[in-house]
Every structure is written in C-alpha cells, then in structure tokens.
Amino acid sequence: MNSVKVKICGITNESDATAAVHAGADALGFIFYEGSPRYIKPERAAKIVARLPPFVITVGVFVNMPAEVIQEVQGTTGIHVVQLHGDESPEFCKKLDGPVIKALRVRDESWRVEAETYPVSALLLDTFVETQYGGTGKTFDWQLVKNSPYRIILSGGLNPRNLAKAARIVRPYGIDTGSGVELEPGLKDHKKMEEFLETARGLP
C-alpha cells in the first residue's frame, strides 16, 4: 500500500469533496482565508465535513488569523487539522489545539533555518511568491528540500505530469494539490483529480 498521503486543497462544494474521496484522497483542505478565490464559509464547510467518511482527514487553512477565531472555526466545522499559511510564529502554533501544519514558502535554503523553530506535526512547503500566501500553481526547485529531516508535505504547482518527479526528489510524507486539479479557482476537475490520485498511488 502506498504510504504517501494526498491532500486535495481548496474544496468549496460537496460534489468536489465526494469526487476527491472517491478518487482516493486521504485529506481534504478547506480555505478559511477570505483573500483566497477558494474561500469557503465555515458554515458551508461544516455541512460538507459532516457528510464525509470517518477516515478522511479534514484540514482548515488559515492566514494570520487570531487563535480564538481559528478555534471557533474548528468548533463550527469539526475539522481535524489546522494549517497555518501566513506569518504565524512558532509561539502562536503552541496556542492551538490538535495537530498543526505550518506552511513555509521556499525560495532558497533558508527555509531549513526557519523550519527548526516550529513545534508542529508537519511542514507544508510551497512556492515563494512575493504577493501571495499560496495557491500560485507554481513549482519551486525541489532540490532545495532534498534529504530533509522533517515531515514534509510538498505543495506548489503539482499536477499529474510532474508529481512523480517531485516525489522522487523530495520523498515527502504527503503531497498537496489545489490549482493543479482545477477547472477554475474553487472548482475541481474530477478527471484531473482521478489522474492525480492514480499517479500518487503508483509512487514508489
């Protein structure tokens, strides 16, 4: 059985959630950052989460939000994991309940120094773009994160065509895609999701 976990991020509707689960996704991501074109209201996310099978992990994505607000959304939606995609400090991560994923945007080797300071369950590595916190659809140099001692979730422009190469270089714990399997921001391409998950299941 393949051990690389797959998260489909930016779920905004029940149809896409159902298709992702049917295709074999291990986790679904819900973005609670209003600046994202994939934003979903907590009340709507709660309805989708409530209908998911019990072994599918749900992840809430937050950007520079107060801990109290994050905890309120956790309570409203029933999400399992918090993913912090902004400028949150290591100290901030300690305030939260349950597993935390911290996203770091990679542009050079300096990400490793930053990574040492975070007391989190996993690090999500995304592409650095000056004006965006994520969801850029752009890849970065995977050699920069080769042989990492951390539990890495690889993100940033992954799609069925480049996934195998990326995984071979990085050897991640998990892989994360959103824009790589979309028809348009916030709306998934079910065929692309199936192809992505099929490729992921074939990883060594």
mmCIF file of C-alpha atoms in Angstrom:
data_model
loop_
_atom_site.group_PDB
_atom_site.id
_atom_site.type_symbol
_atom_site.label_atom_id
_atom_site.label_comp_id
_atom_site.label_asym_id
_atom_site.label_seq_id
_atom_site.Cartn_x
_atom_site.Cartn_y
_atom_site.Cartn_z
ATOM 1 C CA MET A 1 0.000 0.000 0.000
ATOM 2 C CA ASN A 2 1.413 3.393 -0.945
ATOM 3 C CA SER A 3 2.363 5.449 2.117
ATOM 4 C CA VAL A 4 2.441 8.933 0.574
ATOM 5 C CA LYS A 5 -0.603 10.849 1.801
ATOM 6 C CA VAL A 6 -2.551 13.030 -0.633
ATOM 7 C CA LYS A 7 -4.477 16.183 0.236
ATOM 8 C CA ILE A 8 -6.810 17.896 -2.201
ATOM 9 C CA CYS A 9 -6.993 21.513 -1.120
ATOM 10 C CA GLY A 10 -9.445 24.325 -1.825
ATOM 11 C CA ILE A 11 -12.648 22.291 -1.577
ATOM 12 C CA THR A 12 -15.682 24.570 -1.895
ATOM 13 C CA ASN A 13 -18.582 22.230 -2.615
ATOM 14 C CA GLU A 14 -19.903 18.773 -1.803
ATOM 15 C CA SER A 15 -19.591 17.453 -5.359
ATOM 16 C CA ASP A 16 -15.848 18.072 -5.429
ATOM 17 C CA ALA A 17 -15.422 16.661 -1.915
ATOM 18 C CA THR A 18 -17.255 13.472 -2.862
ATOM 19 C CA ALA A 19 -15.248 13.078 -6.072
ATOM 20 C CA ALA A 20 -11.947 13.609 -4.239
ATOM 21 C CA VAL A 21 -12.814 10.990 -1.637
ATOM 22 C CA HIS A 22 -13.993 8.560 -4.319
ATOM 23 C CA ALA A 23 -10.683 9.045 -6.159
ATOM 24 C CA GLY A 24 -8.783 8.129 -3.000
ATOM 25 C CA ALA A 25 -7.776 11.390 -1.298
ATOM 26 C CA ASP A 26 -6.525 10.969 2.267
ATOM 27 C CA ALA A 27 -7.310 14.549 3.256
ATOM 28 C CA LEU A 28 -9.391 17.499 2.094
ATOM 29 C CA GLY A 29 -8.433 21.125 2.640
ATOM 30 C CA PHE A 30 -10.877 23.974 3.313
ATOM 31 C CA ILE A 31 -9.586 27.520 2.985
ATOM 32 C CA PHE A 32 -10.903 29.986 5.552
ATOM 33 C CA TYR A 33 -8.844 32.905 4.275
ATOM 34 C CA GLU A 34 -11.183 35.442 2.678
ATOM 35 C CA GLY A 35 -8.434 36.702 0.360
ATOM 36 C CA SER A 36 -8.404 33.377 -1.485
ATOM 37 C CA PRO A 37 -10.555 32.618 -4.544
ATOM 38 C CA ARG A 38 -11.058 29.209 -2.895
ATOM 39 C CA TYR A 39 -12.501 30.661 0.313
ATOM 40 C CA ILE A 40 -15.366 28.782 1.914
ATOM 41 C CA LYS A 41 -17.579 29.956 4.762
ATOM 42 C CA PRO A 42 -17.232 27.823 7.914
ATOM 43 C CA GLU A 43 -20.955 27.063 7.964
ATOM 44 C CA ARG A 44 -20.800 25.657 4.456
ATOM 45 C CA ALA A 45 -17.642 23.685 5.206
ATOM 46 C CA ALA A 46 -19.344 22.202 8.273
ATOM 47 C CA LYS A 47 -22.096 20.701 6.114
ATOM 48 C CA ILE A 48 -19.537 19.101 3.771
ATOM 49 C CA VAL A 49 -17.379 17.787 6.632
ATOM 50 C CA ALA A 50 -20.401 16.239 8.337
ATOM 51 C CA ARG A 51 -21.081 14.061 5.283
ATOM 52 C CA LEU A 52 -17.536 12.750 4.811
ATOM 53 C CA PRO A 53 -16.467 9.180 5.643
ATOM 54 C CA PRO A 54 -14.832 8.831 9.086
ATOM 55 C CA PHE A 55 -11.308 8.059 7.869
ATOM 56 C CA VAL A 56 -10.912 11.155 5.690
ATOM 57 C CA ILE A 57 -8.842 13.876 7.398
ATOM 58 C CA THR A 58 -10.115 17.443 7.126
ATOM 59 C CA VAL A 59 -7.727 20.405 7.180
ATOM 60 C CA GLY A 60 -8.577 24.054 7.737
ATOM 61 C CA VAL A 61 -6.271 26.596 6.080
ATOM 62 C CA PHE A 62 -5.809 29.919 7.872
ATOM 63 C CA VAL A 63 -3.731 33.032 7.163
ATOM 64 C CA ASN A 64 -2.769 35.366 10.017
ATOM 65 C CA MET A 65 -5.979 34.846 11.981
ATOM 66 C CA PRO A 66 -6.280 35.136 15.787
ATOM 67 C CA ALA A 67 -6.069 31.847 17.687
ATOM 68 C CA GLU A 68 -9.563 32.388 19.124
ATOM 69 C CA VAL A 69 -11.038 32.697 15.626
ATOM 70 C CA ILE A 70 -9.253 29.553 14.463
ATOM 71 C CA GLN A 71 -10.547 27.630 17.465
ATOM 72 C CA GLU A 72 -14.059 28.920 16.816
ATOM 73 C CA VAL A 73 -13.879 27.687 13.208
ATOM 74 C CA GLN A 74 -12.573 24.330 14.447
ATOM 75 C CA GLY A 75 -15.610 24.051 16.677
ATOM 76 C CA THR A 76 -18.040 25.112 13.958
ATOM 77 C CA THR A 77 -16.697 22.855 11.231
ATOM 78 C CA GLY A 78 -15.265 19.822 13.038
ATOM 79 C CA ILE A 79 -12.008 19.978 11.056
ATOM 80 C CA HIS A 80 -9.219 17.739 12.356
ATOM 81 C CA VAL A 81 -6.064 19.683 11.477
ATOM 82 C CA VAL A 82 -5.087 23.365 11.369
ATOM 83 C CA GLN A 83 -2.812 24.550 8.546
ATOM 84 C CA LEU A 84 -1.201 27.952 9.040
ATOM 85 C CA HIS A 85 -0.276 29.625 5.772
ATOM 86 C CA GLY A 86 0.678 33.129 6.901
ATOM 87 C CA ASP A 87 3.346 34.724 9.072
ATOM 88 C CA GLU A 88 2.433 32.854 12.250
ATOM 89 C CA SER A 89 5.223 32.430 14.804
ATOM 90 C CA PRO A 90 6.352 29.210 16.490
ATOM 91 C CA GLU A 91 4.855 30.565 19.726
ATOM 92 C CA PHE A 92 1.498 31.072 18.004
ATOM 93 C CA CYS A 93 1.448 27.417 16.914
ATOM 94 C CA LYS A 94 1.647 26.316 20.545
ATOM 95 C CA LYS A 95 -1.637 28.095 21.322
ATOM 96 C CA LEU A 96 -3.685 25.828 19.070
ATOM 97 C CA ASP A 97 -5.409 22.557 19.834
ATOM 98 C CA GLY A 98 -4.758 19.400 17.843
ATOM 99 C CA PRO A 99 -2.303 18.771 15.001
ATOM 100 C CA VAL A 100 -0.840 21.825 13.276
ATOM 101 C CA ILE A 101 0.769 22.085 9.828
ATOM 102 C CA LYS A 102 2.904 25.163 9.175
ATOM 103 C CA ALA A 103 3.353 26.270 5.585
ATOM 104 C CA LEU A 104 6.726 27.692 4.586
ATOM 105 C CA ARG A 105 7.318 29.358 1.235
ATOM 106 C CA VAL A 106 10.552 28.179 -0.349
ATOM 107 C CA ARG A 107 12.883 30.356 -2.395
ATOM 108 C CA ASP A 108 16.301 29.191 -1.155
ATOM 109 C CA GLU A 109 17.941 27.036 1.539
ATOM 110 C CA SER A 110 16.917 29.461 4.299
ATOM 111 C CA TRP A 111 13.655 27.584 4.800
ATOM 112 C CA ARG A 112 15.613 24.964 6.783
ATOM 113 C CA VAL A 113 16.633 27.510 9.425
ATOM 114 C CA GLU A 114 13.030 28.629 9.829
ATOM 115 C CA ALA A 115 11.793 25.041 9.929
ATOM 116 C CA GLU A 116 13.895 24.227 13.010
ATOM 117 C CA THR A 117 11.866 26.640 15.125
ATOM 118 C CA TYR A 118 8.362 25.259 14.523
ATOM 119 C CA PRO A 119 6.866 22.740 17.001
ATOM 120 C CA VAL A 120 4.350 21.314 14.518
ATOM 121 C CA SER A 121 3.173 17.949 13.204
ATOM 122 C CA ALA A 122 4.354 18.646 9.647
ATOM 123 C CA LEU A 123 5.701 21.371 7.372
ATOM 124 C CA LEU A 124 3.986 22.184 4.096
ATOM 125 C CA LEU A 125 6.472 23.564 1.580
ATOM 126 C CA ASP A 126 5.039 25.862 -1.069
ATOM 127 C CA THR A 127 6.464 28.186 -3.702
ATOM 128 C CA PHE A 128 7.531 31.662 -2.644
ATOM 129 C CA VAL A 129 5.668 34.399 -4.487
ATOM 130 C CA GLU A 130 6.038 37.889 -3.037
ATOM 131 C CA THR A 131 2.372 38.894 -3.136
ATOM 132 C CA GLN A 132 0.664 35.558 -2.386
ATOM 133 C CA TYR A 133 0.459 33.225 0.592
ATOM 134 C CA GLY A 134 -0.217 30.167 -1.556
ATOM 135 C CA GLY A 135 -2.287 28.698 -4.346
ATOM 136 C CA THR A 136 0.006 30.120 -7.016
ATOM 137 C CA GLY A 137 0.158 26.994 -9.156
ATOM 138 C CA LYS A 138 3.928 27.487 -9.492
ATOM 139 C CA THR A 139 6.627 24.981 -8.642
ATOM 140 C CA PHE A 140 9.944 25.636 -6.898
ATOM 141 C CA ASP A 141 13.359 23.947 -7.111
ATOM 142 C CA TRP A 142 12.711 20.606 -5.377
ATOM 143 C CA GLN A 143 16.456 20.067 -4.930
ATOM 144 C CA LEU A 144 16.264 22.747 -2.209
ATOM 145 C CA VAL A 145 14.299 20.393 0.021
ATOM 146 C CA LYS A 146 16.012 17.126 -0.807
ATOM 147 C CA ASN A 147 17.085 14.946 2.145
ATOM 148 C CA SER A 148 15.060 16.916 4.663
ATOM 149 C CA PRO A 149 14.839 15.568 8.240
ATOM 150 C CA TYR A 150 11.318 16.983 8.602
ATOM 151 C CA ARG A 151 7.888 15.525 7.894
ATOM 152 C CA ILE A 152 7.281 17.315 4.613
ATOM 153 C CA ILE A 153 4.038 17.883 2.736
ATOM 154 C CA LEU A 154 5.011 19.025 -0.734
ATOM 155 C CA SER A 155 2.906 21.667 -2.465
ATOM 156 C CA GLY A 156 3.260 24.248 -5.209
ATOM 157 C CA GLY A 157 2.151 23.599 -8.777
ATOM 158 C CA LEU A 158 1.890 19.825 -8.513
ATOM 159 C CA ASN A 159 -0.108 18.054 -11.208
ATOM 160 C CA PRO A 160 -0.315 14.559 -12.726
ATOM 161 C CA ARG A 161 2.578 15.336 -15.107
ATOM 162 C CA ASN A 162 5.204 16.462 -12.589
ATOM 163 C CA LEU A 163 4.145 14.595 -9.457
ATOM 164 C CA ALA A 164 6.308 11.505 -9.929
ATOM 165 C CA LYS A 165 9.479 13.557 -10.476
ATOM 166 C CA ALA A 166 8.772 15.794 -7.486
ATOM 167 C CA ALA A 167 8.130 12.842 -5.188
ATOM 168 C CA ARG A 168 11.272 11.057 -6.381
ATOM 169 C CA ILE A 169 13.442 14.048 -5.426
ATOM 170 C CA VAL A 170 11.757 15.144 -2.198
ATOM 171 C CA ARG A 171 10.440 11.838 -0.793
ATOM 172 C CA PRO A 172 7.655 13.676 1.057
ATOM 173 C CA TYR A 173 5.354 12.409 3.776
ATOM 174 C CA GLY A 174 2.464 13.916 1.847
ATOM 175 C CA ILE A 175 1.576 15.819 -1.298
ATOM 176 C CA ASP A 176 -0.896 18.649 -1.660
ATOM 177 C CA THR A 177 -2.611 19.974 -4.750
ATOM 178 C CA GLY A 178 -5.325 22.530 -5.387
ATOM 179 C CA SER A 179 -4.831 24.547 -8.542
ATOM 180 C CA GLY A 180 -3.257 21.534 -10.279
ATOM 181 C CA VAL A 181 -6.602 19.729 -10.412
ATOM 182 C CA GLU A 182 -8.976 22.614 -11.124
ATOM 183 C CA LEU A 183 -11.224 23.785 -13.920
ATOM 184 C CA GLU A 184 -11.046 27.259 -12.353
ATOM 185 C CA PRO A 185 -10.245 28.553 -8.837
ATOM 186 C CA GLY A 186 -12.567 26.824 -6.400
ATOM 187 C CA LEU A 187 -13.953 24.321 -8.899
ATOM 188 C CA LYS A 188 -12.239 20.952 -9.299
ATOM 189 C CA ASP A 189 -11.739 18.921 -12.463
ATOM 190 C CA HIS A 190 -12.830 15.445 -11.393
ATOM 191 C CA LYS A 191 -10.866 13.730 -14.165
ATOM 192 C CA LYS A 192 -7.684 15.541 -13.147
ATOM 193 C CA MET A 193 -8.237 14.539 -9.521
ATOM 194 C CA GLU A 194 -8.610 10.909 -10.546
ATOM 195 C CA GLU A 195 -5.448 11.112 -12.647
ATOM 196 C CA PHE A 196 -3.523 12.806 -9.826
ATOM 197 C CA LEU A 197 -4.575 10.209 -7.252
ATOM 198 C CA GLU A 198 -3.836 7.376 -9.663
ATOM 199 C CA THR A 199 -0.334 8.760 -10.207
ATOM 200 C CA ALA A 200 0.128 9.175 -6.441
ATOM 201 C CA ARG A 201 -0.862 5.574 -5.789
ATOM 202 C CA GLY A 202 1.835 4.476 -8.238
ATOM 203 C CA LEU A 203 4.644 6.286 -6.430
ATOM 204 C CA PRO A 204 7.408 4.005 -5.105
#
